[in-house]
Tab-separated table of C-alpha atoms and ligand atoms in Angstrom:
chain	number	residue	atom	x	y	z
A	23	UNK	CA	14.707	-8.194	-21.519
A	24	UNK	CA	12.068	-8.525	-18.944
A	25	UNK	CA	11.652	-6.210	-16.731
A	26	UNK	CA	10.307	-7.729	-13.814
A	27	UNK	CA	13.215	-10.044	-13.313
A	28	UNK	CA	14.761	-7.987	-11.059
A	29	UNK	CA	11.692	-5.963	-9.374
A	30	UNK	CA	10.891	-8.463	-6.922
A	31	UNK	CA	12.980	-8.080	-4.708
A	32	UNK	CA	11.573	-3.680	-4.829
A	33	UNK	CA	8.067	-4.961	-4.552
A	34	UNK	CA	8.682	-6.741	-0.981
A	35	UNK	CA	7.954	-4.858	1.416
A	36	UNK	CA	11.494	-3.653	3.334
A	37	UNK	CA	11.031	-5.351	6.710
A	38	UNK	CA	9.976	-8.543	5.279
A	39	UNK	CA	13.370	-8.097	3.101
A	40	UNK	CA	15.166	-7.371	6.068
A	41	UNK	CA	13.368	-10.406	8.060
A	42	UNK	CA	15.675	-12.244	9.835
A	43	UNK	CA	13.465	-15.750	10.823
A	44	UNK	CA	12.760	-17.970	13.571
A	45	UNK	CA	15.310	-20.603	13.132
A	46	UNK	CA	13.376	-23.642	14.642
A	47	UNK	CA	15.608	-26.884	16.147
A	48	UNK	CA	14.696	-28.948	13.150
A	49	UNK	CA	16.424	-26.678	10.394
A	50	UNK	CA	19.136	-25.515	12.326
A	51	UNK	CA	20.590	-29.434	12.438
A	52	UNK	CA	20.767	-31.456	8.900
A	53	UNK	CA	22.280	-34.890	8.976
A	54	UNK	CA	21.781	-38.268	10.607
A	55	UNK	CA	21.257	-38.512	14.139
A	56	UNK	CA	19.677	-41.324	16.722
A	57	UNK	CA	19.455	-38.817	19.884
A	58	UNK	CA	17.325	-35.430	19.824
A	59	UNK	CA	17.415	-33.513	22.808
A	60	UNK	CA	17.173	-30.317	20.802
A	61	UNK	CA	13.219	-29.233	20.837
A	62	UNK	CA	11.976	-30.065	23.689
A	63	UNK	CA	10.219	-32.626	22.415
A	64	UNK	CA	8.901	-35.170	24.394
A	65	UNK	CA	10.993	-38.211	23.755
A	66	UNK	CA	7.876	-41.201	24.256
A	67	UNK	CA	6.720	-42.407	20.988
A	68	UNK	CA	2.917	-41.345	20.683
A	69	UNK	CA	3.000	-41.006	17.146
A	70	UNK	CA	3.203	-37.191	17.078
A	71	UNK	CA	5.483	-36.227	19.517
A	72	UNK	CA	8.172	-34.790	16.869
A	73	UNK	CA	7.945	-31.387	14.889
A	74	UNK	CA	7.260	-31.902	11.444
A	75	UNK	CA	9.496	-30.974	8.889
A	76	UNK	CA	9.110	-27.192	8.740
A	77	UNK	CA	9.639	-27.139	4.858
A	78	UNK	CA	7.799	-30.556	4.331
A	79	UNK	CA	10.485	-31.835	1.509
A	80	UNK	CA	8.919	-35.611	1.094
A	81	UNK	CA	5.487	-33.862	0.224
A	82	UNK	CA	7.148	-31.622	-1.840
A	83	UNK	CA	9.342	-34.041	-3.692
A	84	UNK	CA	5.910	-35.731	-4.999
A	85	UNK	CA	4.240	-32.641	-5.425
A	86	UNK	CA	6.837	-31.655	-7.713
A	87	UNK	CA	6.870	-35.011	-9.488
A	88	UNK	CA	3.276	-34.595	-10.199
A	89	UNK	CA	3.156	-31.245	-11.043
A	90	UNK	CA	6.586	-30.998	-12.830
A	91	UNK	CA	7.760	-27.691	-10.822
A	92	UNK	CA	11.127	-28.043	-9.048
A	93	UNK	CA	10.467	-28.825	-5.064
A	94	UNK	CA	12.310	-25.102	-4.395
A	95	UNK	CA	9.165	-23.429	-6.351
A	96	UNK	CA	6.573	-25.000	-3.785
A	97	UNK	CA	5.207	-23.297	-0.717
A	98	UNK	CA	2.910	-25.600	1.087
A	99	UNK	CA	0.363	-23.775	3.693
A	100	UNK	CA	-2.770	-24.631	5.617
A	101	UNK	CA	-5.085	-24.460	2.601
A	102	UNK	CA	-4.837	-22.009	-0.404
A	103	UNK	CA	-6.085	-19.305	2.325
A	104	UNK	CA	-2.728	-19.681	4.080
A	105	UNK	CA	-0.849	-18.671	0.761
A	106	UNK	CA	-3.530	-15.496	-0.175
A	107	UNK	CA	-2.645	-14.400	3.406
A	108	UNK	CA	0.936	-14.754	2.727
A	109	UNK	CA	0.942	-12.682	-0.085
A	110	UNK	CA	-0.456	-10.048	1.448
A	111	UNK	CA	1.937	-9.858	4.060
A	112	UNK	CA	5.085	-10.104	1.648
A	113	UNK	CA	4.645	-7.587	-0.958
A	114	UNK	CA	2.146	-5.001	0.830
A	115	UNK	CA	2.341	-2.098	2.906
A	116	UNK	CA	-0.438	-1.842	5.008
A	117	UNK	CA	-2.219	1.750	4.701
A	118	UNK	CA	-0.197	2.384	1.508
A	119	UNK	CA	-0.421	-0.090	-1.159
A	120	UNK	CA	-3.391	-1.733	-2.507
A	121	UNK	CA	-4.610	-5.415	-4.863
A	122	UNK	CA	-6.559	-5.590	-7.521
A	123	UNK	CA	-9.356	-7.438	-7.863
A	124	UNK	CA	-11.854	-8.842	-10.573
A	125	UNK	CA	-15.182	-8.771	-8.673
A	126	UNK	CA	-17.308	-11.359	-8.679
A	127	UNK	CA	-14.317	-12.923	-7.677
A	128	UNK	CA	-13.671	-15.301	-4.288
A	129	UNK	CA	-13.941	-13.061	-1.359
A	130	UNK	CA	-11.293	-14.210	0.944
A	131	UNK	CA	-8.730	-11.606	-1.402
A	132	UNK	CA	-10.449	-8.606	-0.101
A	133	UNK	CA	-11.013	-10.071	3.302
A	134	UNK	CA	-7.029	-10.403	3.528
A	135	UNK	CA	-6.336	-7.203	2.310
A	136	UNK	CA	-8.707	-5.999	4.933
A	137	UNK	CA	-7.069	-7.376	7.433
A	138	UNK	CA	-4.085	-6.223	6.287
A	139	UNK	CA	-5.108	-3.174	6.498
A	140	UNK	CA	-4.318	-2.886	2.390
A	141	UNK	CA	-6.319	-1.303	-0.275
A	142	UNK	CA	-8.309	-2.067	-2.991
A	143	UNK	CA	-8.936	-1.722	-6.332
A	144	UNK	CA	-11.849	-3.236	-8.141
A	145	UNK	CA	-12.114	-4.067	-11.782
A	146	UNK	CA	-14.933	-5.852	-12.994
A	147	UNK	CA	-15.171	-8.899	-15.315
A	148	UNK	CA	-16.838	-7.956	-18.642
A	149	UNK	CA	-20.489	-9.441	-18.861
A	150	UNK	CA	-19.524	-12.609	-20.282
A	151	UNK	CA	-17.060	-12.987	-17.005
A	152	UNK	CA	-13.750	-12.316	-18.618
A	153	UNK	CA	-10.884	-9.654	-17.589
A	154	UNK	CA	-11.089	-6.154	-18.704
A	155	UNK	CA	-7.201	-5.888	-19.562
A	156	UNK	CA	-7.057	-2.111	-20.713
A	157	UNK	CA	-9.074	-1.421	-17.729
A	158	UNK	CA	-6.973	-3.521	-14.942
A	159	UNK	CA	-3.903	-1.953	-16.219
A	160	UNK	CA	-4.949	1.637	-16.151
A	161	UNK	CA	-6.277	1.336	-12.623
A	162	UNK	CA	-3.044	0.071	-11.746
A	163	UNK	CA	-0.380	2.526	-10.020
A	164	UNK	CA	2.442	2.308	-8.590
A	165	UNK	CA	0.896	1.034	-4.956
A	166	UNK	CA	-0.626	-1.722	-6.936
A	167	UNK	CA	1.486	-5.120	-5.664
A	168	UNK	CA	-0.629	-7.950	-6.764
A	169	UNK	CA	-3.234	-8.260	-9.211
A	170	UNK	CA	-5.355	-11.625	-8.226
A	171	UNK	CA	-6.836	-13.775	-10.937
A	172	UNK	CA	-9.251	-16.776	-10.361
A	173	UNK	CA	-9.605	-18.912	-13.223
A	174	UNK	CA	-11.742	-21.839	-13.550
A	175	UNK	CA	-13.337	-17.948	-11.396
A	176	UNK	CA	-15.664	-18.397	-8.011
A	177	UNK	CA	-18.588	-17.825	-8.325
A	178	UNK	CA	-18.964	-17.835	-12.431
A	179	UNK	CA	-17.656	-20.998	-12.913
A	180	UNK	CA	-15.878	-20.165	-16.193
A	181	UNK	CA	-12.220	-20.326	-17.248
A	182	UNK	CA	-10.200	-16.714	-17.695
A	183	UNK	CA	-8.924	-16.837	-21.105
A	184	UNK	CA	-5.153	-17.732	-20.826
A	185	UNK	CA	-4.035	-15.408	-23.774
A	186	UNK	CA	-5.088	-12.182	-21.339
A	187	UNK	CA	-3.234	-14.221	-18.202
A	188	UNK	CA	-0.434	-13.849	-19.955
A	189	UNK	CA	-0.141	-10.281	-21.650
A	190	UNK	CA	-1.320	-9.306	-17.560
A	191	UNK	CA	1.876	-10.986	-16.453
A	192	UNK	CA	3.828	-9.235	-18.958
A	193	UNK	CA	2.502	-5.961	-18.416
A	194	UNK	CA	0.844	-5.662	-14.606
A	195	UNK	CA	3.197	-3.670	-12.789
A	196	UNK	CA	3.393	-6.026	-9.526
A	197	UNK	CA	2.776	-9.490	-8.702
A	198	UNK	CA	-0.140	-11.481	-10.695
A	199	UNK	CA	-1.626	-14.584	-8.518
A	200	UNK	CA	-3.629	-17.213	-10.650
A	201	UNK	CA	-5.757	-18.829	-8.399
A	202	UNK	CA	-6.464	-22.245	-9.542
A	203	UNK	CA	-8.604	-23.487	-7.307
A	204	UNK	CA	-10.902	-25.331	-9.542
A	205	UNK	CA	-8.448	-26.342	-12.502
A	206	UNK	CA	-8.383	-29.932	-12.565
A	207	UNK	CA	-12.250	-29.823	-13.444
A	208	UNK	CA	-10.974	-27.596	-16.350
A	209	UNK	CA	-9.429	-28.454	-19.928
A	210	UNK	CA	-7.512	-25.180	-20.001
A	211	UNK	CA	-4.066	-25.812	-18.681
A	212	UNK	CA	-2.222	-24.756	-15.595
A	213	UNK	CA	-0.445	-21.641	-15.960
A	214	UNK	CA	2.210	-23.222	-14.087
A	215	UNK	CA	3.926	-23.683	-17.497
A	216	UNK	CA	4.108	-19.788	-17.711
A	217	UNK	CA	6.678	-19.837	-14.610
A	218	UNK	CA	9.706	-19.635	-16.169
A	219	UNK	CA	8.757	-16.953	-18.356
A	220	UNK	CA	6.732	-14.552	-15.564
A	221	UNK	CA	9.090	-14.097	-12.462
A	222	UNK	CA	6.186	-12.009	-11.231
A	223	UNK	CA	3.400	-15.046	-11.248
A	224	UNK	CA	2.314	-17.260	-8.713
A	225	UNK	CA	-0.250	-20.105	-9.019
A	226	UNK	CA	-2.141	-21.132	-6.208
A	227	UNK	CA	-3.727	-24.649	-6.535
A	228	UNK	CA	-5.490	-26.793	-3.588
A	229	UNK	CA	-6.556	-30.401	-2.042
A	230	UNK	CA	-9.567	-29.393	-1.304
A	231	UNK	CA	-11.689	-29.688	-4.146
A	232	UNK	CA	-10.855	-32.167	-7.357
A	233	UNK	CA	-8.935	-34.346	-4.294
A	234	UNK	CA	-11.766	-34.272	-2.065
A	235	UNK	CA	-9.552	-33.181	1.135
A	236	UNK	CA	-10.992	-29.889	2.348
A	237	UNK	CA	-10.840	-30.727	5.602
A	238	UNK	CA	-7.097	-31.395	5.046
A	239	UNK	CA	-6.098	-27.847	4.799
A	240	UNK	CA	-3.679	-28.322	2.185
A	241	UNK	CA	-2.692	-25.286	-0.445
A	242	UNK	CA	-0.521	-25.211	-2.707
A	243	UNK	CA	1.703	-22.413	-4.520
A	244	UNK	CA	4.218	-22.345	-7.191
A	245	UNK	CA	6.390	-19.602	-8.386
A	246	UNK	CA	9.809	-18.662	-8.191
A	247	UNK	CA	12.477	-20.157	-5.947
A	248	UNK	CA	13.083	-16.221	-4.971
A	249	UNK	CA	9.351	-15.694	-4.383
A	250	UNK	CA	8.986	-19.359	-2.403
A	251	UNK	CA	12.485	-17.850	-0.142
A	252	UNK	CA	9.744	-15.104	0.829
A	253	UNK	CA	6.930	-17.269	1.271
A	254	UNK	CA	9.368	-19.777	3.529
A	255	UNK	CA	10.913	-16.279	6.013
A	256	UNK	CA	7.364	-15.242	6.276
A	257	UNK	CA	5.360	-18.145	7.090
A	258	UNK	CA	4.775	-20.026	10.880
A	259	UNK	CA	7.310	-22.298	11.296
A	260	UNK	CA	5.209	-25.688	11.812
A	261	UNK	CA	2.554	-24.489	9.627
A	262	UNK	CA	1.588	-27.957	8.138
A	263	UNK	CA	0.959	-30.351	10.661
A	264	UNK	CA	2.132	-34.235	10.670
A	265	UNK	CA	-1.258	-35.261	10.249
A	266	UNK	CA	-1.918	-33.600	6.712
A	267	UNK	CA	1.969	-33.976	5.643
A	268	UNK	CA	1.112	-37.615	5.880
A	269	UNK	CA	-2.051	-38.509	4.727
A	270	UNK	CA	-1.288	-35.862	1.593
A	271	UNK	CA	1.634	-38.332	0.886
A	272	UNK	CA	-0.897	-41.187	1.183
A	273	UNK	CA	-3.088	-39.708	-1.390
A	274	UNK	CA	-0.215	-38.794	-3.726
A	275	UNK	CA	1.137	-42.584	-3.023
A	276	UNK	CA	-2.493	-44.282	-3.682
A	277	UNK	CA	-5.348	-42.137	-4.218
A	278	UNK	CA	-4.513	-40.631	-7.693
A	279	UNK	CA	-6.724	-42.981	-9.481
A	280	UNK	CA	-9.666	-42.758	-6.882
A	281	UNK	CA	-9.327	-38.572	-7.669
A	282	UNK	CA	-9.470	-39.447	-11.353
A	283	UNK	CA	-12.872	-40.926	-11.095
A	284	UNK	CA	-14.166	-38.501	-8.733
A	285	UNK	CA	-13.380	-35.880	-10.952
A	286	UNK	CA	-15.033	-37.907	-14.387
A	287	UNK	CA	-18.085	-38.362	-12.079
A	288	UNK	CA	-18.402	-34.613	-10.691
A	289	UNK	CA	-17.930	-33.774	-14.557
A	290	UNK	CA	-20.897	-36.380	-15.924
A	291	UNK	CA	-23.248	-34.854	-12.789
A	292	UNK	CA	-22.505	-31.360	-13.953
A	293	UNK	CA	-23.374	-31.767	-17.635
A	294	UNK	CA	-26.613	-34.008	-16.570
A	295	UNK	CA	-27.495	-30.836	-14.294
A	296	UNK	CA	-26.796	-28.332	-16.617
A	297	UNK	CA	-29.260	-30.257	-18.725
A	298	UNK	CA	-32.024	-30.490	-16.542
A	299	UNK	CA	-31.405	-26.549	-15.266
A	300	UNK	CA	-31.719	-25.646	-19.042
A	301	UNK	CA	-35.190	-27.040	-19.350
A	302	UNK	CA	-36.571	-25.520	-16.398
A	303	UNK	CA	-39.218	-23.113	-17.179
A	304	UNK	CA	-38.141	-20.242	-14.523
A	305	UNK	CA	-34.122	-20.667	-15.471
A	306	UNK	CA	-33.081	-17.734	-18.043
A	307	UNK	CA	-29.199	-19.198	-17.998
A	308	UNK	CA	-26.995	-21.405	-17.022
A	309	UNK	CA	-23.641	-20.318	-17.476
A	310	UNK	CA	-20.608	-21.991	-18.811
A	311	UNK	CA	-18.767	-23.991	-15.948
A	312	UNK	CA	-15.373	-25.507	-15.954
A	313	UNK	CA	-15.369	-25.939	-12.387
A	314	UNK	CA	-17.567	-28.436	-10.325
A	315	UNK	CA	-20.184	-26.166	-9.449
A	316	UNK	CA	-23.376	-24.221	-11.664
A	317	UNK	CA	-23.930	-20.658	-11.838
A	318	UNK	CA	-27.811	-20.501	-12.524
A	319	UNK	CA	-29.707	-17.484	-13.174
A	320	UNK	CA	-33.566	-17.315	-12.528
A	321	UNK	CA	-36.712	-14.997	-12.349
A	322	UNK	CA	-37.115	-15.684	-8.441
A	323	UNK	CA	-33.401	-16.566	-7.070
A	324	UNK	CA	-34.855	-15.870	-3.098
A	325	UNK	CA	-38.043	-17.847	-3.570
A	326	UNK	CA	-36.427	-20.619	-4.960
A	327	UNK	CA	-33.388	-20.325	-2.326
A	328	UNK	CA	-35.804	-20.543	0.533
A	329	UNK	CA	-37.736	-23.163	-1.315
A	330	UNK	CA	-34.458	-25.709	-1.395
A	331	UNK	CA	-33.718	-24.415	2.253
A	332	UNK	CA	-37.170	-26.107	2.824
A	333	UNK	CA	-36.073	-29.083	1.503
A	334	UNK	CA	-32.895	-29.505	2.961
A	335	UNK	CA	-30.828	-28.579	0.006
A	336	UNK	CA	-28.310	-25.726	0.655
A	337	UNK	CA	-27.402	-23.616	-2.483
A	338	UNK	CA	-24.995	-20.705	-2.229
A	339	UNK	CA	-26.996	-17.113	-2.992
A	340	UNK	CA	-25.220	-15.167	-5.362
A	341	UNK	CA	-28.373	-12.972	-5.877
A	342	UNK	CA	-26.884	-9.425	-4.012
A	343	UNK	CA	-23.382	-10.115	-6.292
A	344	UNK	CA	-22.346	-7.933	-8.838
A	345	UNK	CA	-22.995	-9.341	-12.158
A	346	UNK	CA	-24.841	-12.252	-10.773
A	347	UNK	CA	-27.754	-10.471	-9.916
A	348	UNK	CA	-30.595	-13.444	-10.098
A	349	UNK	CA	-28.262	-16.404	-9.601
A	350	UNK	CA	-27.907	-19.274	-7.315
A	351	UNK	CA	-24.550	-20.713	-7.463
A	352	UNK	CA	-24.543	-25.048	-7.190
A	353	UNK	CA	-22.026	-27.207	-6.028
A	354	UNK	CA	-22.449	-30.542	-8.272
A	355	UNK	CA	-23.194	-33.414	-5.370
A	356	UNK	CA	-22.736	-36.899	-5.542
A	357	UNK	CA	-25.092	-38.531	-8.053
A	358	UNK	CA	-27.885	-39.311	-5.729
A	359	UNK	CA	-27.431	-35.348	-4.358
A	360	UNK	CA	-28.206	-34.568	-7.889
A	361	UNK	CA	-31.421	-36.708	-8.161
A	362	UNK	CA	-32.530	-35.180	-4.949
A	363	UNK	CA	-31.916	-31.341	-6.376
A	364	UNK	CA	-33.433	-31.979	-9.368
A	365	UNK	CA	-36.989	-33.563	-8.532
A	366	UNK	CA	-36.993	-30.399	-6.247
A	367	UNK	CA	-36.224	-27.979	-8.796
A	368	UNK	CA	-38.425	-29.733	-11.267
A	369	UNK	CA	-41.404	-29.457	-8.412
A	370	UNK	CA	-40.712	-25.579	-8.227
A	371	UNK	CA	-43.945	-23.997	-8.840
A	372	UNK	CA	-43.207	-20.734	-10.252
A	373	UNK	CA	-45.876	-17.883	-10.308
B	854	LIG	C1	-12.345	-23.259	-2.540
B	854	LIG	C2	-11.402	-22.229	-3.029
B	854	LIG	C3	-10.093	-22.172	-2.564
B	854	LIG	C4	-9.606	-23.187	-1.596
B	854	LIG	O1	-9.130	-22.661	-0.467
B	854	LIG	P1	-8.468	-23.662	0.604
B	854	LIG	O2	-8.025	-22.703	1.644
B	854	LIG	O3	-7.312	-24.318	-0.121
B	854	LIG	O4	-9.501	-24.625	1.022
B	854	LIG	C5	-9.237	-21.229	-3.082
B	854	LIG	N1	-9.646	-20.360	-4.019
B	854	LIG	C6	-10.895	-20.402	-4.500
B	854	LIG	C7	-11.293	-19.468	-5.565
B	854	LIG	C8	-11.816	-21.316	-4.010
B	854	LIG	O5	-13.072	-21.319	-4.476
């Protein structure tokens, strides 16, 4: 018997259990109708003059196809930041409990938490960027609601072995959130086939990178329908707009091959630049990526930072991060992107 199955419910926080929510025009009605006069709307066709569908079902109904979760284990929010944000706010009592975190990790799950006013616990990778599962579970009390997990991880690049995923779902004392931000780039699988077996896990997955729609704003989560019933009280009540509920349709209608390509390509580039970064005589490593970005680590990180800056090639300095002291972190670019990097990192002089 598992016993998180029925601690859910204990690890929301009371008022959020007790939430009664806005009931907005467009839920309160279901059925056919030709005349609203129920929102306020205005009634002259402009393309957008309706509210969109608050729980976005037609989005949903493809999502699900696609990703073969059932439409009532979807929350859809205004990018992957919406859902961290979420989180917070349903299982976490500001000034009392705390996350735990795998630093270096993504830092939008500490800047939530400090927002919400919510503590912190940090457990590092081990060197070679995996989780320290004796250690996450001891630092764990009973304050602990959610344990966040980033695998393919930000900035490292690498996958988090899916063997430890699962013995922390079966043994972390609160919520565990897999974010998968970078996992169709990956050959590891989507824990979203550990759902039925972890009522405590929820998988966060995006448009904005593999689908090349960051300026969508389009997040995804999965988990279960009780956790999605929390997700749904909590949220705004419009938070997807028409705009992105349609055009994600669009993409999930035609652009599943295009995403397929852009994905092979990003994948080529990165092993071509992993290559070339290998060879170069001021690189020490280049660290195993599943994602479509480079963690490099060099003998000047700042000089050669600046250098690029020079250039007109941005870079993301992970030099002042924990265990990535040294590094520059690189998004893979489109293949001319690549050509231009790469005659500048090959024209590095080094001292
Ligand atoms: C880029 C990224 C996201 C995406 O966030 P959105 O709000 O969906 O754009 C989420 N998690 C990680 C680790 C990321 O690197």
């Amino acid at each position: 018997m598992n016993t998180t199955q029925t601690s859910i419910a204990q690890w929301v926080r009371a008022n959020i259990r007790r939430l009664v929510p806005y009931s907005s025009a467009r839920s309160e009605f279901k059925g056919k109708a030709e005349v609203f006069l129920d929102a306020n709307e205005n009634p002259f066709e402009t393309g957008l003059n309706r509210y969109p569908d608050p729980l976005q079902w037609r989005l949903k109904e493809k999502i699900s196809a696609l990703k073969g979760v059932p439409a009532s284990q979807i929350f859809l929010g205004n990018g992957s930041d919406e859902a961290i944000d979420l989180v917070l706010r349903i299982f976490c009592e500001p000034r009392q409990d705390n996350i735990v975190i795998l630093p270096p990790t993504y830092g939008m799950y500490q800047v939530s938490a400090d927002i919400a006013d919510v503590g912190l616990k940090k457990v590092s990778l081990t060197p070679d960027f995996q989780t320290n599962v004796q250690e996450i579970l001891s630092a764990a009390d009973e304050h602990s609601k959610i344990l966040f997990i980033c695998s393919p991880n930000n900035p490292t690049g690498n996958d988090i072995k899916l063997s430890d995923i699962e013995v922390l779902c079966a043994q972390f004392p609160g919520m565990v959130v897999v974010d998968e931000a970078y996992i169709d780039f990956s050959e590891q699988a989507s824990c979203i086939s550990l759902l039925p077996k972890y009522p405590n896990l929820i998988v966060m997955q995006t448009f904005s990178k593999a689908w090349g729609m960051a300026g969508l704003r389009l997040g995804m989560a999965f988990a279960s329908e009780e956790v999605i019933h929390y997700f749904n009280k909590v949220k705004a009540p419009y938070n997807l707009n028409q705009l992105t509920q349609t055009t994600a349709l669009e993409a999930l209608e035609s652009k599943v091959e295009d995403r397929n390509q852009m994905v092979k390509t990003l994948l080529e580039e990165r092993v071509k630049l992993e290559k070339v970064c290998r060879d170069l005589p001021y690189v020490q490593t280049v660290y195993p990526s599943h994602a479509n970005f480079i963690l490099v680590k060099m003998s000047d990180p700042n000089a050669v930072y600046n250098y690029l800056v020079e250039q007109g090639i941005i870079v993301r300095n992970r030099n002042s991060v924990h265990l990535c002291e040294g590094s520059l972190r690189i998004t893979v670019g489109r293949p001319d992107e690549n050509v231009t990097l790469i005659e500048a990192l090959k024209n590095w002089k080094h001292l």
